[in-house]
Coordinates of C-alpha atoms in Angstrom, one line a residue:
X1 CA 0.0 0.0 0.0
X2 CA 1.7 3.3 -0.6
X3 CA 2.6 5.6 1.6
X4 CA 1.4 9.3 2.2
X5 CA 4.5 10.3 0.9
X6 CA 4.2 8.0 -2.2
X7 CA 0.7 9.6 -3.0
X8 CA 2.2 12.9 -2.5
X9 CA 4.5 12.5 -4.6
X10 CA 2.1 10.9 -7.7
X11 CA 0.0 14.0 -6.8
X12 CA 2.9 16.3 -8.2
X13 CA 3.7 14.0 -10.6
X14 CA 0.5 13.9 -12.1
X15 CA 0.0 17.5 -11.7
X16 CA 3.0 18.5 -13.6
X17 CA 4.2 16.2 -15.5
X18 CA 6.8 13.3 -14.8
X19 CA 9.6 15.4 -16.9
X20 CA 9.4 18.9 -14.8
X21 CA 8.9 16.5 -11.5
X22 CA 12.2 14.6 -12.4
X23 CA 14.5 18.0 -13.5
X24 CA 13.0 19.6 -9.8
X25 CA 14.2 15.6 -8.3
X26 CA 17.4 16.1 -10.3
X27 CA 18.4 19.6 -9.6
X28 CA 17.7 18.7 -5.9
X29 CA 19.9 15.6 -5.6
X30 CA 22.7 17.1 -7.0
X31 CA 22.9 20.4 -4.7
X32 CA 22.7 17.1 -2.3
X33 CA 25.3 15.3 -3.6
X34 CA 27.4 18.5 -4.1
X35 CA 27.0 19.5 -0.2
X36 CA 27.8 15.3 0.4
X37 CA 31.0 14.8 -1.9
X38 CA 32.6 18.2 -0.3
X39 CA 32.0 17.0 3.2
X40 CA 33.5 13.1 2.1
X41 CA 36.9 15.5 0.8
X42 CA 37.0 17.3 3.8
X43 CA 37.8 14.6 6.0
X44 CA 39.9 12.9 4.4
X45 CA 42.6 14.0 6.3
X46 CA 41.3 13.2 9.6
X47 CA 39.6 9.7 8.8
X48 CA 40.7 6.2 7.6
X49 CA 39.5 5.0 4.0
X50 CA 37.1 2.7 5.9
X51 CA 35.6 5.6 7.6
X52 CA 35.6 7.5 4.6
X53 CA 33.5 4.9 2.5
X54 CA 31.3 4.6 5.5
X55 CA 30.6 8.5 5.4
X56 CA 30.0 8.6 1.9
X57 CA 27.5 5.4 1.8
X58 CA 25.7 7.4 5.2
X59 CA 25.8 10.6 2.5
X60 CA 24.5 8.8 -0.3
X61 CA 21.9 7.4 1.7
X62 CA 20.7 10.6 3.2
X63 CA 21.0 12.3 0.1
X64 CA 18.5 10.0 -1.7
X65 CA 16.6 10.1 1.2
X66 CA 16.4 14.0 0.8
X67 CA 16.0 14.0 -2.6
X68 CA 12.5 12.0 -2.3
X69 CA 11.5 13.8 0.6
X70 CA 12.2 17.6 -0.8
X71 CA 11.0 16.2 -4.3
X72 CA 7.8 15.7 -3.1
X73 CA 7.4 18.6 -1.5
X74 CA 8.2 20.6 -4.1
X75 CA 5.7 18.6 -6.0
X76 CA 2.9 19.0 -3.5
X77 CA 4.1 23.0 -2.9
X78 CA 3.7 23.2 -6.7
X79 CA 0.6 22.0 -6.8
X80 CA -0.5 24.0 -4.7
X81 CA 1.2 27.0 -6.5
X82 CA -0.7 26.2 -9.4
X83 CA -4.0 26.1 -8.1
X84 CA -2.8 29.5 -6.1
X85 CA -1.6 30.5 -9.8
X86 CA -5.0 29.6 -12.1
X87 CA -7.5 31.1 -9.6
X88 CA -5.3 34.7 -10.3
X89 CA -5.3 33.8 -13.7
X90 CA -8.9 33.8 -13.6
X91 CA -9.8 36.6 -11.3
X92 CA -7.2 38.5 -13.5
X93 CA -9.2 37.6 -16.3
X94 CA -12.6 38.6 -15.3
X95 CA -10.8 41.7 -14.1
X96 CA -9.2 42.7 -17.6
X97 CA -12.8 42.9 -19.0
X98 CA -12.1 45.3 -22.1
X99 CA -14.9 46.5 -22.6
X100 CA -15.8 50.0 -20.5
X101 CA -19.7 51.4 -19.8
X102 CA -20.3 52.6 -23.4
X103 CA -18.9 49.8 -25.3
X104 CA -21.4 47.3 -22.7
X105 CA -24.3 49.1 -22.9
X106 CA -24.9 48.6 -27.0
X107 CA -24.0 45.1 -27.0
X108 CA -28.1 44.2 -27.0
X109 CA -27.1 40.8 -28.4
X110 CA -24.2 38.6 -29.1
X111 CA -22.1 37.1 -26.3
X112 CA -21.4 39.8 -24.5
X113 CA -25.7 40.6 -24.2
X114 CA -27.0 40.6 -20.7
X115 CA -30.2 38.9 -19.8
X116 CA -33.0 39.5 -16.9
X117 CA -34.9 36.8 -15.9
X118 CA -36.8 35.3 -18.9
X119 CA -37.1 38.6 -20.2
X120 CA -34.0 37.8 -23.1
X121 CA -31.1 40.2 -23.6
X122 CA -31.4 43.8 -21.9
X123 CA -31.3 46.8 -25.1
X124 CA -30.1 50.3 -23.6
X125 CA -31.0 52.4 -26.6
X126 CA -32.6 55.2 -24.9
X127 CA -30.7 55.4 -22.2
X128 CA -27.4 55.5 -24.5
X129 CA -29.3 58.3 -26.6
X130 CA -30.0 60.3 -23.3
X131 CA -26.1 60.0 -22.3
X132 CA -25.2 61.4 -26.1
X133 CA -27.4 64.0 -25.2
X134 CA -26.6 65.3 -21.9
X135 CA -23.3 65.0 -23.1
X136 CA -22.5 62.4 -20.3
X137 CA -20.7 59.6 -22.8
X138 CA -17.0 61.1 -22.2
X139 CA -17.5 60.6 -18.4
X140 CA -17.8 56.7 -18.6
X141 CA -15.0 56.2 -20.4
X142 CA -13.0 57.5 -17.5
X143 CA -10.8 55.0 -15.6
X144 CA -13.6 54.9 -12.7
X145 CA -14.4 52.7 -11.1
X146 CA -18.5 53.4 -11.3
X147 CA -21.8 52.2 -10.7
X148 CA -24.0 52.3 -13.3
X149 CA -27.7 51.7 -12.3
X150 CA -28.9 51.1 -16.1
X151 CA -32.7 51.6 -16.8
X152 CA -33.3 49.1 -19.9
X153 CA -35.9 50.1 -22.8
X154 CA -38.3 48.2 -20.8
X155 CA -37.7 50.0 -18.0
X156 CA -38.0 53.6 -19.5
X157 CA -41.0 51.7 -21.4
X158 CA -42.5 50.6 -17.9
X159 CA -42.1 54.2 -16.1
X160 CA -44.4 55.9 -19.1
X161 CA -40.8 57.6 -20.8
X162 CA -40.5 57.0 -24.4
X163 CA -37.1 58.2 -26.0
X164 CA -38.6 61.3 -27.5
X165 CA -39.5 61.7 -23.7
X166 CA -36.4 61.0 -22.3
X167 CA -34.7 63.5 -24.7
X168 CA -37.0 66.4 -23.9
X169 CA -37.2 66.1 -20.5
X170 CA -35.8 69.5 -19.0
X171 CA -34.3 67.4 -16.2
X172 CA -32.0 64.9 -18.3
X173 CA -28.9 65.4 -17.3
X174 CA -29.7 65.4 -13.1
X175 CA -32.1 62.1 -13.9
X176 CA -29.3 60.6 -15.8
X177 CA -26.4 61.6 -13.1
X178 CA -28.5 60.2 -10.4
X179 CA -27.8 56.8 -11.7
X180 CA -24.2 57.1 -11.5
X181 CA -22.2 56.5 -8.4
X182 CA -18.8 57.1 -7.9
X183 CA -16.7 54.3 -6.9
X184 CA -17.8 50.5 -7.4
X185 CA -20.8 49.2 -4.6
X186 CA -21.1 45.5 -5.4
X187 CA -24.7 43.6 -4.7
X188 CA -22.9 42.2 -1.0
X189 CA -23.2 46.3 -0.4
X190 CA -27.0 46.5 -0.7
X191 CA -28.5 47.7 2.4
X192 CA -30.7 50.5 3.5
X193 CA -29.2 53.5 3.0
X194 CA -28.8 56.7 1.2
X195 CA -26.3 57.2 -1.3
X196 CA -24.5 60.1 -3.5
X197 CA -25.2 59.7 -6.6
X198 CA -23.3 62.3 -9.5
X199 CA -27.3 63.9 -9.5
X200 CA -27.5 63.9 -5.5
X201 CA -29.1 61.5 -3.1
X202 CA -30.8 58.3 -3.7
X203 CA -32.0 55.6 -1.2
X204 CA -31.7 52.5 -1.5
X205 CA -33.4 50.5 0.5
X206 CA -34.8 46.8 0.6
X207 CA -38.2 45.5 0.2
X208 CA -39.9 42.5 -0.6
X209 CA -39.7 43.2 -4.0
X210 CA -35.7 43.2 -4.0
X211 CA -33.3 45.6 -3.7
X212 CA -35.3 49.6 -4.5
X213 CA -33.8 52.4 -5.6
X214 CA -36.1 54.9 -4.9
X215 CA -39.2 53.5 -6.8
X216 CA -36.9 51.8 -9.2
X217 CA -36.1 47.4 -8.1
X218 CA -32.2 46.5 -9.1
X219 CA -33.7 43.5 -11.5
X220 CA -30.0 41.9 -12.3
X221 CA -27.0 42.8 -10.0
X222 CA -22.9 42.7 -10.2
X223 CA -22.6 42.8 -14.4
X224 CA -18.9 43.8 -14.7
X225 CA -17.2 46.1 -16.5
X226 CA -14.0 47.3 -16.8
X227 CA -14.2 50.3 -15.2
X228 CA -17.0 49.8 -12.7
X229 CA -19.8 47.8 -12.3
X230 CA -23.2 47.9 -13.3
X231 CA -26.9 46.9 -12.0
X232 CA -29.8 46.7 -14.2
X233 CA -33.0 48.4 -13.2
X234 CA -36.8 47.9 -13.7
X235 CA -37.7 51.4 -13.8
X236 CA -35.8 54.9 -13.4
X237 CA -34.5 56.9 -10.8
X238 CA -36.4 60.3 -10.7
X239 CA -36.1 63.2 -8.0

């Protein structure tokens, strides 16, 4: 039956690969050796051949002894490394999301489309037309990070606002500012509570309809981006 240190070693073997195992066993047990030979020559002056042999047989021994024992190690310590090493890889990758607020927002389909619910992919038409006009485009491209709470066409639809509406409204560019935070509040940071938004204060509170802004539920939290984050609403923010 083998031995803990048997499986440990399989475990790095099998993990990466027997070639990279056996350079790491190699490189090992010759910095070993190395240390053993020069200790054998050292005494060779003070001790009889017999003793000598004896030495380097006791040296050899222990060498190959250590050789397993730090091999493995290394093994398991590199397999753990690498596990370390692919969960950075990955929260590196979600992190490196190229694409900033206004090159998310048109992506209506495609991979990179975001869907509520059964409700299909979310479109942002109006709100990206009420951005272009209240000249507020420029401002998400900054490094950020933001919070985005993005009304969908469904939810300018469901608060009565058509896009001619939207456009003419006298208040755009405070409605649209109100439903952009500075800094990056993440769905684990919902509570009750009022918040400055770039338009002033909104509350944010919980109900049992979800998470409320103002009159307006959060209907899709934590969509990333890479210069903020972004929560999809069912209706608008208004003062």
């Amino acid at each position: 039956m083998p031995s803990k240190m048997s499986g440990l070693m399989l475990a790095g073997i099998a993990a990466y690969g027997t070639s990279t195992v056996y350079t790491a066993f190699t490189a090992v047990g010759g910095g070993l050796a190395g240390l053993s030979t020069g200790r054998s020559v050292s005494n060779r002056g003070t001790s009889s051949s017999s003793q000598q042999s004896s030495r380097s047989e006791l040296s050899f021994g222990t060498s190959t002894t250590g050789v397993c024992v730090l091999g493995a190690a290394a093994a398991a310590l590199g397999v753990a490394a690498g596990r370390r090493s692919s969960g950075r890889q990955g929260e590196v990758s979600r992190a490196a999301n190229p694409r900033k607020f206004n090159e998310q927002l048109p992506c209506s389909s495609g991979p990179f489309s975001v869907t509520v619910g059964k409700a299909g992919p979310s479109s942002f038409s109006i709100l990206i037309a009420g951005l272009e006009k209240a000249g507020l485009t420029s401002a998400l491209d900054g490094d950020g990070p933001f919070t985005l709470f993005a009304p969908d066409d469904k939810a300018f639809e469901a608060a009565g606002l058509t896009a001619e509406a939207v456009l003419a409204h006298p208040d755009l560019v405070t409605i649209l500012k109100m439903h952009v935070l500075p800094g990056a509040i993440v769905a684990k940071g919902f509570k009750n509570q009022t918040v400055e938004t770039l338009g002033g204060p909104v509350t944010m509170r919980k109900g049992v309809k979800g998470v409320m802004m103002n009159k307006a539920v959060i209907n899709k939290a934590d969509v990333e981006i890479a210069n903020g984050i972004m929560h999809i609403l069912g209706g608008v923010i208004l003062p």
